[in-house]
mmCIF file of C-alpha atoms in Angstrom:
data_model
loop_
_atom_site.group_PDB
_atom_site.id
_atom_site.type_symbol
_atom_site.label_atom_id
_atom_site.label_comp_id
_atom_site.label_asym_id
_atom_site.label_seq_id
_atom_site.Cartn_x
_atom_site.Cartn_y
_atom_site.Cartn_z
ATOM 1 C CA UNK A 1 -27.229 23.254 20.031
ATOM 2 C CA UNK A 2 -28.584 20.099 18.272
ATOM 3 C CA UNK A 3 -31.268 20.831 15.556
ATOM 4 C CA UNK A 4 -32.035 17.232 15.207
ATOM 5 C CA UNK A 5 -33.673 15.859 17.992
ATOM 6 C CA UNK A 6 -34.275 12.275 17.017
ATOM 7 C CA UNK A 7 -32.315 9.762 15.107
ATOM 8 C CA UNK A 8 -33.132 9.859 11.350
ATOM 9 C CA UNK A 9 -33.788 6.178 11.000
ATOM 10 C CA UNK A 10 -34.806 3.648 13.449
ATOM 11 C CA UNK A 11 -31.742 2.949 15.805
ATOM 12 C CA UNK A 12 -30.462 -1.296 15.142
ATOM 13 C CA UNK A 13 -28.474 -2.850 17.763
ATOM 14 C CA UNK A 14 -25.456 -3.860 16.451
ATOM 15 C CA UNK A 15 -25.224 -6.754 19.873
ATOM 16 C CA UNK A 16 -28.683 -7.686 18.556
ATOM 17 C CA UNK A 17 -27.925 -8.089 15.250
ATOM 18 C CA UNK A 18 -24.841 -9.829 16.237
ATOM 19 C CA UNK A 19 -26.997 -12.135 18.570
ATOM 20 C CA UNK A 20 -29.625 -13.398 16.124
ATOM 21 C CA UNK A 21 -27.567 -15.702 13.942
ATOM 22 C CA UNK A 22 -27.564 -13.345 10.457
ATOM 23 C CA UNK A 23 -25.387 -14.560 7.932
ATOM 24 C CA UNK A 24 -25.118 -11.790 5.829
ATOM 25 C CA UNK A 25 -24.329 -8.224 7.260
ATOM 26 C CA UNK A 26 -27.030 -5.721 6.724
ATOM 27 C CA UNK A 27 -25.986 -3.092 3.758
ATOM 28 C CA UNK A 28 -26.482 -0.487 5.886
ATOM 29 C CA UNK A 29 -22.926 -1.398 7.536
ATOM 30 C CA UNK A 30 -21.150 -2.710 4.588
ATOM 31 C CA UNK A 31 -18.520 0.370 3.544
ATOM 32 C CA UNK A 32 -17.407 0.467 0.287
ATOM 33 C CA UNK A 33 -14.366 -1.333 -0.433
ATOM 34 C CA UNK A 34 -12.042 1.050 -0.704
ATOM 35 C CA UNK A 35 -12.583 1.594 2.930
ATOM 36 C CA UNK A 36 -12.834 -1.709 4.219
ATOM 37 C CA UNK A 37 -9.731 -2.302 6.660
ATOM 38 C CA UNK A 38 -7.777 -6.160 6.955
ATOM 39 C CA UNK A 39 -5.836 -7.449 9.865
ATOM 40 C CA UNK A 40 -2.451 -7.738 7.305
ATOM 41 C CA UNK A 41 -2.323 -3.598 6.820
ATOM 42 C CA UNK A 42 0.600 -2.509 7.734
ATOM 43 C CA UNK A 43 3.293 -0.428 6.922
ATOM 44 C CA UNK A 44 5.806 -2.157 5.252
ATOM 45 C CA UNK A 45 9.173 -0.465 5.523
ATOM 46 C CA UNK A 46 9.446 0.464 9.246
ATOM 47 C CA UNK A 47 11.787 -0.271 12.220
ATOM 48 C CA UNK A 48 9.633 -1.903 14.841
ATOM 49 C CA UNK A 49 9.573 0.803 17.881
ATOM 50 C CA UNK A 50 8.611 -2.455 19.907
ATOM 51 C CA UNK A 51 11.008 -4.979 19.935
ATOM 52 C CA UNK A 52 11.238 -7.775 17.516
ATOM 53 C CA UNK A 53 10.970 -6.173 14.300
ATOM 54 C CA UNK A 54 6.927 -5.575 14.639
ATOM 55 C CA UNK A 55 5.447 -2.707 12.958
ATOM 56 C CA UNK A 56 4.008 -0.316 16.155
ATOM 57 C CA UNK A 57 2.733 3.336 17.170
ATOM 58 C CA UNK A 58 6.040 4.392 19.270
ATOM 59 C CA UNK A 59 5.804 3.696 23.218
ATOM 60 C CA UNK A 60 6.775 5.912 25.626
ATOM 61 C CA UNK A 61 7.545 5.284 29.540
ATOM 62 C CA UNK A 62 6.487 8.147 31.201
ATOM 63 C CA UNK A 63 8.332 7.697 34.842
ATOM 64 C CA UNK A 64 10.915 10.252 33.955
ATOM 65 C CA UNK A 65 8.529 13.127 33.343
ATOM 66 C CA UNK A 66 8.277 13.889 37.525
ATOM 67 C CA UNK A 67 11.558 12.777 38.329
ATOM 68 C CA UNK A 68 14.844 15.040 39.408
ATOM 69 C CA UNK A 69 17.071 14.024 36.124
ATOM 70 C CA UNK A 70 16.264 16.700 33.838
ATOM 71 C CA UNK A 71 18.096 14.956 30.621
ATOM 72 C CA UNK A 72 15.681 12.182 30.953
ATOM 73 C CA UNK A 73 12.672 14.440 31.331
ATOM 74 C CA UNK A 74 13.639 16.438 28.215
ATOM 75 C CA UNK A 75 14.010 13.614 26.208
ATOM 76 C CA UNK A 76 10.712 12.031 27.104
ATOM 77 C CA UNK A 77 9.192 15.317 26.329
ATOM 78 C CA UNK A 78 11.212 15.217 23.083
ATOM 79 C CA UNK A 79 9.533 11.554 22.253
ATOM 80 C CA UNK A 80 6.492 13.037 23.052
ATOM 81 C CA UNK A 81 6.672 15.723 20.206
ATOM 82 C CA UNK A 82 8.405 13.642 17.707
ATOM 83 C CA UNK A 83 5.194 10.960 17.888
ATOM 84 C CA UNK A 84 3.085 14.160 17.659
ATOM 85 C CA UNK A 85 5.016 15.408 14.573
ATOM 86 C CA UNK A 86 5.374 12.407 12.848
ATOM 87 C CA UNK A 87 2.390 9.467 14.168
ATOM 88 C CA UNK A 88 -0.283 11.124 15.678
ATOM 89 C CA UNK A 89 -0.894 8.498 17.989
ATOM 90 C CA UNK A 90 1.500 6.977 20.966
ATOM 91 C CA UNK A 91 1.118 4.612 23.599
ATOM 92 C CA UNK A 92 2.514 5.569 27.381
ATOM 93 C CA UNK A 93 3.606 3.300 30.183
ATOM 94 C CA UNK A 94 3.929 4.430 33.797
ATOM 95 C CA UNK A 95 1.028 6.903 33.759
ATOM 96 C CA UNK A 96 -0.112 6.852 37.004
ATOM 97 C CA UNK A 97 -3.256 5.024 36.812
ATOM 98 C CA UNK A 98 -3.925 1.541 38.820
ATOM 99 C CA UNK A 99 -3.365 -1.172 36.070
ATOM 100 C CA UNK A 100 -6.490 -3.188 38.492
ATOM 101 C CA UNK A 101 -8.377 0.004 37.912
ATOM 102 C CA UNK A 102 -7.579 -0.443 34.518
ATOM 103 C CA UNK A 103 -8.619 -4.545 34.389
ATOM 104 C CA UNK A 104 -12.096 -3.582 36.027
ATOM 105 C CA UNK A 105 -13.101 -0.056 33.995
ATOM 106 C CA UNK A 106 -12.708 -2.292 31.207
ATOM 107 C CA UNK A 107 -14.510 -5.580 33.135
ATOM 108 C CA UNK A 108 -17.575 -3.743 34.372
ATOM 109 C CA UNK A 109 -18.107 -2.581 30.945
ATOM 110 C CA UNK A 110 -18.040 -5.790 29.367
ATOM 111 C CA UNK A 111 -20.834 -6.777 31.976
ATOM 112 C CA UNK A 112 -22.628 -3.739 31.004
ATOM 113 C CA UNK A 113 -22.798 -4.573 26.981
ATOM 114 C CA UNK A 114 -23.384 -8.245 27.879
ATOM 115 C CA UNK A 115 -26.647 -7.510 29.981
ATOM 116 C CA UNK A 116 -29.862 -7.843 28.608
ATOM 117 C CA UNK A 117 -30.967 -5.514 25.673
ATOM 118 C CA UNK A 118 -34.483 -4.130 27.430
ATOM 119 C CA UNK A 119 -31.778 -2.962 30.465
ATOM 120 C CA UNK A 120 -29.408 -1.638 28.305
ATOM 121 C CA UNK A 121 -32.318 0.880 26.181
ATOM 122 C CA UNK A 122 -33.364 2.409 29.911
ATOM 123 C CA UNK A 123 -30.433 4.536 28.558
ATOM 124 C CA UNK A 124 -30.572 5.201 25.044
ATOM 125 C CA UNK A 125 -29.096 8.346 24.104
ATOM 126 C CA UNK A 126 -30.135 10.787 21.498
ATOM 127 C CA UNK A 127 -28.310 13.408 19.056
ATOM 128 C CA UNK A 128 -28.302 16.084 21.137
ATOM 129 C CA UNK A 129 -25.866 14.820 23.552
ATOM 130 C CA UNK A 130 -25.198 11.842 22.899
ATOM 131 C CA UNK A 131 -24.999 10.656 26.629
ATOM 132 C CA UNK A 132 -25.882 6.950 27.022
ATOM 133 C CA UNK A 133 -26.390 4.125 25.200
ATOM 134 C CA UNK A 134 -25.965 4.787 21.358
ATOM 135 C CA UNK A 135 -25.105 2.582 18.199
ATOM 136 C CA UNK A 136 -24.496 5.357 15.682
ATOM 137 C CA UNK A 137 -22.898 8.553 15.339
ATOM 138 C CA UNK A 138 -23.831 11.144 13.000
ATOM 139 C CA UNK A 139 -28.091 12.355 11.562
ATOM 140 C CA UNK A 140 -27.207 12.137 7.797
ATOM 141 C CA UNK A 141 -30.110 9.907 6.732
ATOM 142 C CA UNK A 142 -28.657 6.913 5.092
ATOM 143 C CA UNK A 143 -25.040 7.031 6.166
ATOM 144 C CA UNK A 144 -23.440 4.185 5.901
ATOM 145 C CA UNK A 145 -22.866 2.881 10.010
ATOM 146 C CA UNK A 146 -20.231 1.918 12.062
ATOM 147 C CA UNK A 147 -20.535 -1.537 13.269
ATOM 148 C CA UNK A 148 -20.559 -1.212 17.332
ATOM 149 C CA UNK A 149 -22.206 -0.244 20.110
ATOM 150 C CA UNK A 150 -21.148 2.519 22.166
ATOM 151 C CA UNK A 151 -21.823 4.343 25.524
ATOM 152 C CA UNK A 152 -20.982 8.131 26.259
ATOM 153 C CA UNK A 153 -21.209 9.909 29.437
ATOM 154 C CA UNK A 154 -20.321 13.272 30.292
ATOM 155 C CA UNK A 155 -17.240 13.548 33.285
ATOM 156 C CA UNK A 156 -16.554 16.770 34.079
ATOM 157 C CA UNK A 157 -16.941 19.655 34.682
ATOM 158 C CA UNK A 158 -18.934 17.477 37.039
ATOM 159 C CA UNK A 159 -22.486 20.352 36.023
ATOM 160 C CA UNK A 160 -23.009 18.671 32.793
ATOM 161 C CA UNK A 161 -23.276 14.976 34.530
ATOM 162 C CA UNK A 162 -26.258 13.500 34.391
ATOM 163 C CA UNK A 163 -26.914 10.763 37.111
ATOM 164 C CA UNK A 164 -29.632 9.137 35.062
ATOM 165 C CA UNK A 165 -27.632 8.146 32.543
ATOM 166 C CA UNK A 166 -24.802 6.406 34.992
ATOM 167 C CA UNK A 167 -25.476 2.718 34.546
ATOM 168 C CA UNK A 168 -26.768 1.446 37.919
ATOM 169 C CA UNK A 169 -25.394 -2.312 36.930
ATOM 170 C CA UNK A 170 -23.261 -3.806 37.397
ATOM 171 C CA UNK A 171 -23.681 -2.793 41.209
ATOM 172 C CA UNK A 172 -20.075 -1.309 41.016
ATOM 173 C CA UNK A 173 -20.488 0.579 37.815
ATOM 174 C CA UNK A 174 -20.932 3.802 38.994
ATOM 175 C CA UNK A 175 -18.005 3.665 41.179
ATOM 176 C CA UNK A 176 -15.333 2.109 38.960
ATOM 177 C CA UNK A 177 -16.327 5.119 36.441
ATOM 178 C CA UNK A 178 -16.194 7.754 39.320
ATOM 179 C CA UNK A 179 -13.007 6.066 39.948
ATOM 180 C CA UNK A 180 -11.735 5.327 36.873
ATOM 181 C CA UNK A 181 -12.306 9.090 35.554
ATOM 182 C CA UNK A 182 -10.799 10.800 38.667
ATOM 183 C CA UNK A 183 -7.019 8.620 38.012
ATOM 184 C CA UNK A 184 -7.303 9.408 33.938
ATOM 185 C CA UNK A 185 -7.796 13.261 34.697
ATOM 186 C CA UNK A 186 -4.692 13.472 35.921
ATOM 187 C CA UNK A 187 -2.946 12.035 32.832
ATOM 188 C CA UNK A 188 -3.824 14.618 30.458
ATOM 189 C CA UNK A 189 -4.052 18.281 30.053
ATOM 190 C CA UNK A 190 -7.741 19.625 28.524
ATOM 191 C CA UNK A 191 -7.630 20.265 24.566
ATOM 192 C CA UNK A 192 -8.320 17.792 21.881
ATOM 193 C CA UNK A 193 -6.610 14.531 22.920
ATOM 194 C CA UNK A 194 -7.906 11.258 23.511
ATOM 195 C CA UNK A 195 -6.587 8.886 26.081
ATOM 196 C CA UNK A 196 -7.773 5.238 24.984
ATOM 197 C CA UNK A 197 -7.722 2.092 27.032
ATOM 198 C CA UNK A 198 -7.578 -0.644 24.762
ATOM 199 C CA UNK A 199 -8.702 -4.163 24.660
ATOM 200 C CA UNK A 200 -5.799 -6.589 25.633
ATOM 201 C CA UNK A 201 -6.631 -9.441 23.879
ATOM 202 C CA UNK A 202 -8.806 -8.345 20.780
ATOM 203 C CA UNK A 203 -6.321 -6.375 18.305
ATOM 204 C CA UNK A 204 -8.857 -3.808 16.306
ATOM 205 C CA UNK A 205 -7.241 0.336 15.994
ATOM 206 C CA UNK A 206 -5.839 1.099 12.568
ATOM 207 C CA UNK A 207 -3.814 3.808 12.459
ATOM 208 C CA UNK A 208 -2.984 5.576 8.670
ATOM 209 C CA UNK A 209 1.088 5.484 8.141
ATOM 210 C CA UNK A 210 1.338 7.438 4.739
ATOM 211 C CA UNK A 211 -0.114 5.078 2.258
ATOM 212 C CA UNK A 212 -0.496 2.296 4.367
ATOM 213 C CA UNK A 213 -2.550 1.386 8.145
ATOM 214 C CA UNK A 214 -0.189 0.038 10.977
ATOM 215 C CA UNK A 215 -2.796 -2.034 13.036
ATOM 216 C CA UNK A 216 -1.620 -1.059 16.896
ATOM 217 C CA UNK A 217 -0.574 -3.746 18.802
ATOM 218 C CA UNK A 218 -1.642 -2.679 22.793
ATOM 219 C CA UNK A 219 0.872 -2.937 25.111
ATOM 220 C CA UNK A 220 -0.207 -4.533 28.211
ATOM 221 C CA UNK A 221 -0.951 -1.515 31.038
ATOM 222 C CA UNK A 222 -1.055 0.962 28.360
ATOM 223 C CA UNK A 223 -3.036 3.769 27.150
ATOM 224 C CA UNK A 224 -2.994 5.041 23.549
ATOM 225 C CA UNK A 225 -2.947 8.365 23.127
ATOM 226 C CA UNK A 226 -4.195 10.440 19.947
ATOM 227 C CA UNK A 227 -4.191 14.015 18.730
ATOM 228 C CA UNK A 228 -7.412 15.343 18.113
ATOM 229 C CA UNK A 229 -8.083 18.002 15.381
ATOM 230 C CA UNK A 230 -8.133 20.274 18.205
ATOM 231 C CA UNK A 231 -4.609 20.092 18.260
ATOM 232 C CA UNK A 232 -3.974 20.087 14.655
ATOM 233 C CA UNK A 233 -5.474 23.596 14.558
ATOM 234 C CA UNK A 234 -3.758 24.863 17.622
ATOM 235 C CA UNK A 235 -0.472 23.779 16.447
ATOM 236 C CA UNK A 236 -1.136 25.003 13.171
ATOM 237 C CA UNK A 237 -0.595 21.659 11.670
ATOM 238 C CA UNK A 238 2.769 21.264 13.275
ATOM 239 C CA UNK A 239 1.206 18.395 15.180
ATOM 240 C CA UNK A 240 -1.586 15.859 12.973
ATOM 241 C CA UNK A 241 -4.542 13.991 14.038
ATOM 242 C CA UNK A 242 -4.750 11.482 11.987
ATOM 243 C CA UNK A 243 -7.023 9.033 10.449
ATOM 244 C CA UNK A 244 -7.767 5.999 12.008
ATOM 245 C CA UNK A 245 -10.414 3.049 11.982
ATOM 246 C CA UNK A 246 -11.273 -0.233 13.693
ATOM 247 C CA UNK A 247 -11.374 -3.882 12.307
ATOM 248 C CA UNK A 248 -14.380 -5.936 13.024
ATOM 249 C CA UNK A 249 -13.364 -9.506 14.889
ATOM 250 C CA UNK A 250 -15.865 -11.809 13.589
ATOM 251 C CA UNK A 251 -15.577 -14.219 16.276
ATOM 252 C CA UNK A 252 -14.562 -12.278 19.268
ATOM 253 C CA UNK A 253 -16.338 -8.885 20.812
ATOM 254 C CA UNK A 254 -13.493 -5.731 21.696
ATOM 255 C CA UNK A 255 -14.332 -3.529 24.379
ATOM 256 C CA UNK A 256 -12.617 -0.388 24.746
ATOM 257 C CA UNK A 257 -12.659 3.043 26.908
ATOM 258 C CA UNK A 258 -12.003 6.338 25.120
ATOM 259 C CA UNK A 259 -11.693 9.267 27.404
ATOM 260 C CA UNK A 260 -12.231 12.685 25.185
ATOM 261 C CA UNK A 261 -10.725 15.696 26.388
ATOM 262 C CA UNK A 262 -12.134 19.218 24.778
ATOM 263 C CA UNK A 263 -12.146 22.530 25.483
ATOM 264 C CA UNK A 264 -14.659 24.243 26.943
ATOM 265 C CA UNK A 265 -17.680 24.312 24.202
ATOM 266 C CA UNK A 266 -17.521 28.391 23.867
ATOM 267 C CA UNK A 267 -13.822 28.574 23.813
ATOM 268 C CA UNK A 268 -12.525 29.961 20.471
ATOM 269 C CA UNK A 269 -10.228 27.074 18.771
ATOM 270 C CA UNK A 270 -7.330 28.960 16.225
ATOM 271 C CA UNK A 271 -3.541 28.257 15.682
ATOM 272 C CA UNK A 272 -1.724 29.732 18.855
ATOM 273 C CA UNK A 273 -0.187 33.368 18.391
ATOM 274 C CA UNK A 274 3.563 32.420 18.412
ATOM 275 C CA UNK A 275 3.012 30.095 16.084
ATOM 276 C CA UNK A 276 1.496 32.644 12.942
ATOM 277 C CA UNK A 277 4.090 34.375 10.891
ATOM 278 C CA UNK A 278 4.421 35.624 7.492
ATOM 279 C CA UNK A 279 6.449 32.527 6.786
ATOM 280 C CA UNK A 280 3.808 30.268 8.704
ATOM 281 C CA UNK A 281 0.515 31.918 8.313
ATOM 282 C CA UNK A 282 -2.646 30.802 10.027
ATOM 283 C CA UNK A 283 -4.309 27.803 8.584
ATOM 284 C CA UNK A 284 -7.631 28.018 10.107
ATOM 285 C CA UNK A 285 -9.901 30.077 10.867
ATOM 286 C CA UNK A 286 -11.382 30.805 14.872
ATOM 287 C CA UNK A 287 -14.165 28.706 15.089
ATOM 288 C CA UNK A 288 -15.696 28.105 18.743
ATOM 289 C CA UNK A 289 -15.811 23.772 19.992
ATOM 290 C CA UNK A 290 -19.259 24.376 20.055
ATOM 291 C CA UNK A 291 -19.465 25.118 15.956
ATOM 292 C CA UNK A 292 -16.901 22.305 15.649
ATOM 293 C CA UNK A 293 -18.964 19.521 17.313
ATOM 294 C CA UNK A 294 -22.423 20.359 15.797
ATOM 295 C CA UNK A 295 -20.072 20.147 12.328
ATOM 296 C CA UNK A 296 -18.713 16.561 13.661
ATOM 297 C CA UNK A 297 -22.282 15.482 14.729
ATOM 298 C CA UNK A 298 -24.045 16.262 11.690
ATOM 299 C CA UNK A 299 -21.288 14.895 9.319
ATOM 300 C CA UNK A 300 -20.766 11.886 11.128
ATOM 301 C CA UNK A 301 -17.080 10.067 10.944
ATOM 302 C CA UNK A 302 -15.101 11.263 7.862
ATOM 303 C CA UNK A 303 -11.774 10.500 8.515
ATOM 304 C CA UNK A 304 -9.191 13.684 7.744
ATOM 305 C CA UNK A 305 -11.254 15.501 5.290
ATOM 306 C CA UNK A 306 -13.297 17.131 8.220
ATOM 307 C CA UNK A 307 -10.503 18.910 9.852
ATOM 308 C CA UNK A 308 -9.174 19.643 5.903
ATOM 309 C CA UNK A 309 -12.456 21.256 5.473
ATOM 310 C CA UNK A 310 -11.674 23.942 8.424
ATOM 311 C CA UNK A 311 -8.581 25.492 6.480
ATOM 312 C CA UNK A 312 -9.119 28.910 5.263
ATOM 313 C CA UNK A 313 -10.201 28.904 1.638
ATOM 314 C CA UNK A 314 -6.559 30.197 0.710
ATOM 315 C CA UNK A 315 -5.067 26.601 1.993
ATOM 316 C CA UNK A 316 -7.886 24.176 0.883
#
């Protein structure tokens, strides 16, 4: 699918770089400042959804959803939509998953990024999947990066996993991911959403408000959910992704566990059927996940003016 095989520039370490006592951060990962994020963005005219007047994503217990009283099912389904509609991004309590399994996805992880660097490149990943151990997304030559290091792997359907790329340490790696992945599965349905387990202690997701950012404030046992374009275009913009970033701690590392669900990669992605009328024509056009990843790969992270580049020329 990938036309570029290699990185376009040699591949820096961001834990290296972090590691060698710089004082200056390399341009490379300096953004301009217009998109530089601070801890103090928030949105400034907002009830707190969160007790004690703190600006928040809304938070949603979940225990109702499989339970006999059908008034509090409908209205959790109702908060559901209305955080769809109006935030993009929610965080859920009572989801099912172990909050230990939770504490040691996150642990073994942190072990992981903290072991040596020549263990860590035995998986180094490359643009055409992007399984492994990475530190940028994106080919354009000369982007400006993103200052982290990441690690993707490939869950299911359990064909595209490669074993090789499972780190083998910690020892219990492979089986708190195994694990881990078979509990979050059951959370979501397949389609564009992310389910996002969150560092406790190091505050970093921004999440766009209007004109302002609303920096997320985890809820302990939580997950934070976000609608992916995916979504956007099946709902025909009834429901938003919507832009969001991450603050850099200076003195403190933040490790966090995204779990992407997409469709299948030659699966057609277009507003649903019931949704098109005359009044509410289709926004976008089909376009398989296949086309839309090899768009998002060779782009690179560009907030909302990716999925605003999908819309039929009439909308744009």
């Amino acid at each position: 699918m990938m036309e570029c095989q290699t990185w376009p520039e040699p591949v820096i370490r961001v834990s290296a770089l972090a590691q060698s006592g710089l004082t200056k951060i390399p341009q490379r990962f300096v953004k301009p400042h217009s998109q530089r994020a601070s801890m103090s963005s928030t949105a400034p005219h907002q009830n707190g959804v969160n007790g004690g007047g703190d600006v928040n994503i809304p938070v949603i217990d979940l225990q109702h959803l499989s339970g006999g009283d059908q008034r509090l099912r409908e209205e959790t389904l109702r908060r559901v939509s209305v955080a769809c509609r109006e935030y993009g991004f929610f965080q859920v309590l009572n989801h099912g998953v172990s909050h230990e399994l939770m504490r040691s996805a996150r642990e073994v992880w942190r072990e992981f990024f903290n072991l040596p660097v020549e263990v860590k490149e035995e998986y180094a990943n490359s643009p055409t999947t992007y399984e492994g151990y990475g530190s940028r997304l994106g080919v354009k030559k000369g982007a400006i990066l993103d200052w982290s290091d990441y690690f993707f792997l490939h869950y299911m359907p359990a064909s595209l996993r490669n074993p090789a790329k499972w780190p083998s340490l910690p020892p219990s790696c492979r089986q708190v991911i195994a694990e881990y992945g078979e509990q979050v599965v059951k959370l979501g349905d397949p389609g564009g959403m992310t389910i996002l387990l969150p560092d406790e202690d190091v505050s970093g997701l921004q999440v766009r408000r209007g004109d302002d950012w609303i920096t997320v404030k985890p809820v302990p046992n939580a997950f934070i959910i976000n609608i992916g374009d995916q979504i956007q275009v099946l709902s025909n913009a009834i429901y938003k992704s919507v832009e969001h970033r991450v603050i850099v701690n200076s003195n403190k590392d933040r490790v966090s566990l995204a779990f992407f669900y997409n469709p299948r990669s030659d699966l057609l992605i277009q507003p649903t059927k019931e949704l098109v009328t005359e009044e509410t024509p289709a926004l976008y056009p089909p376009m398989t996940f296949d086309e839309y990843r090899l768009y998002i790969r060779t782009k690179g992270p560009c907030g909302k003016s990716q999925v605003e580049a999908l819309k039929s020329p009439s909308f744009k």
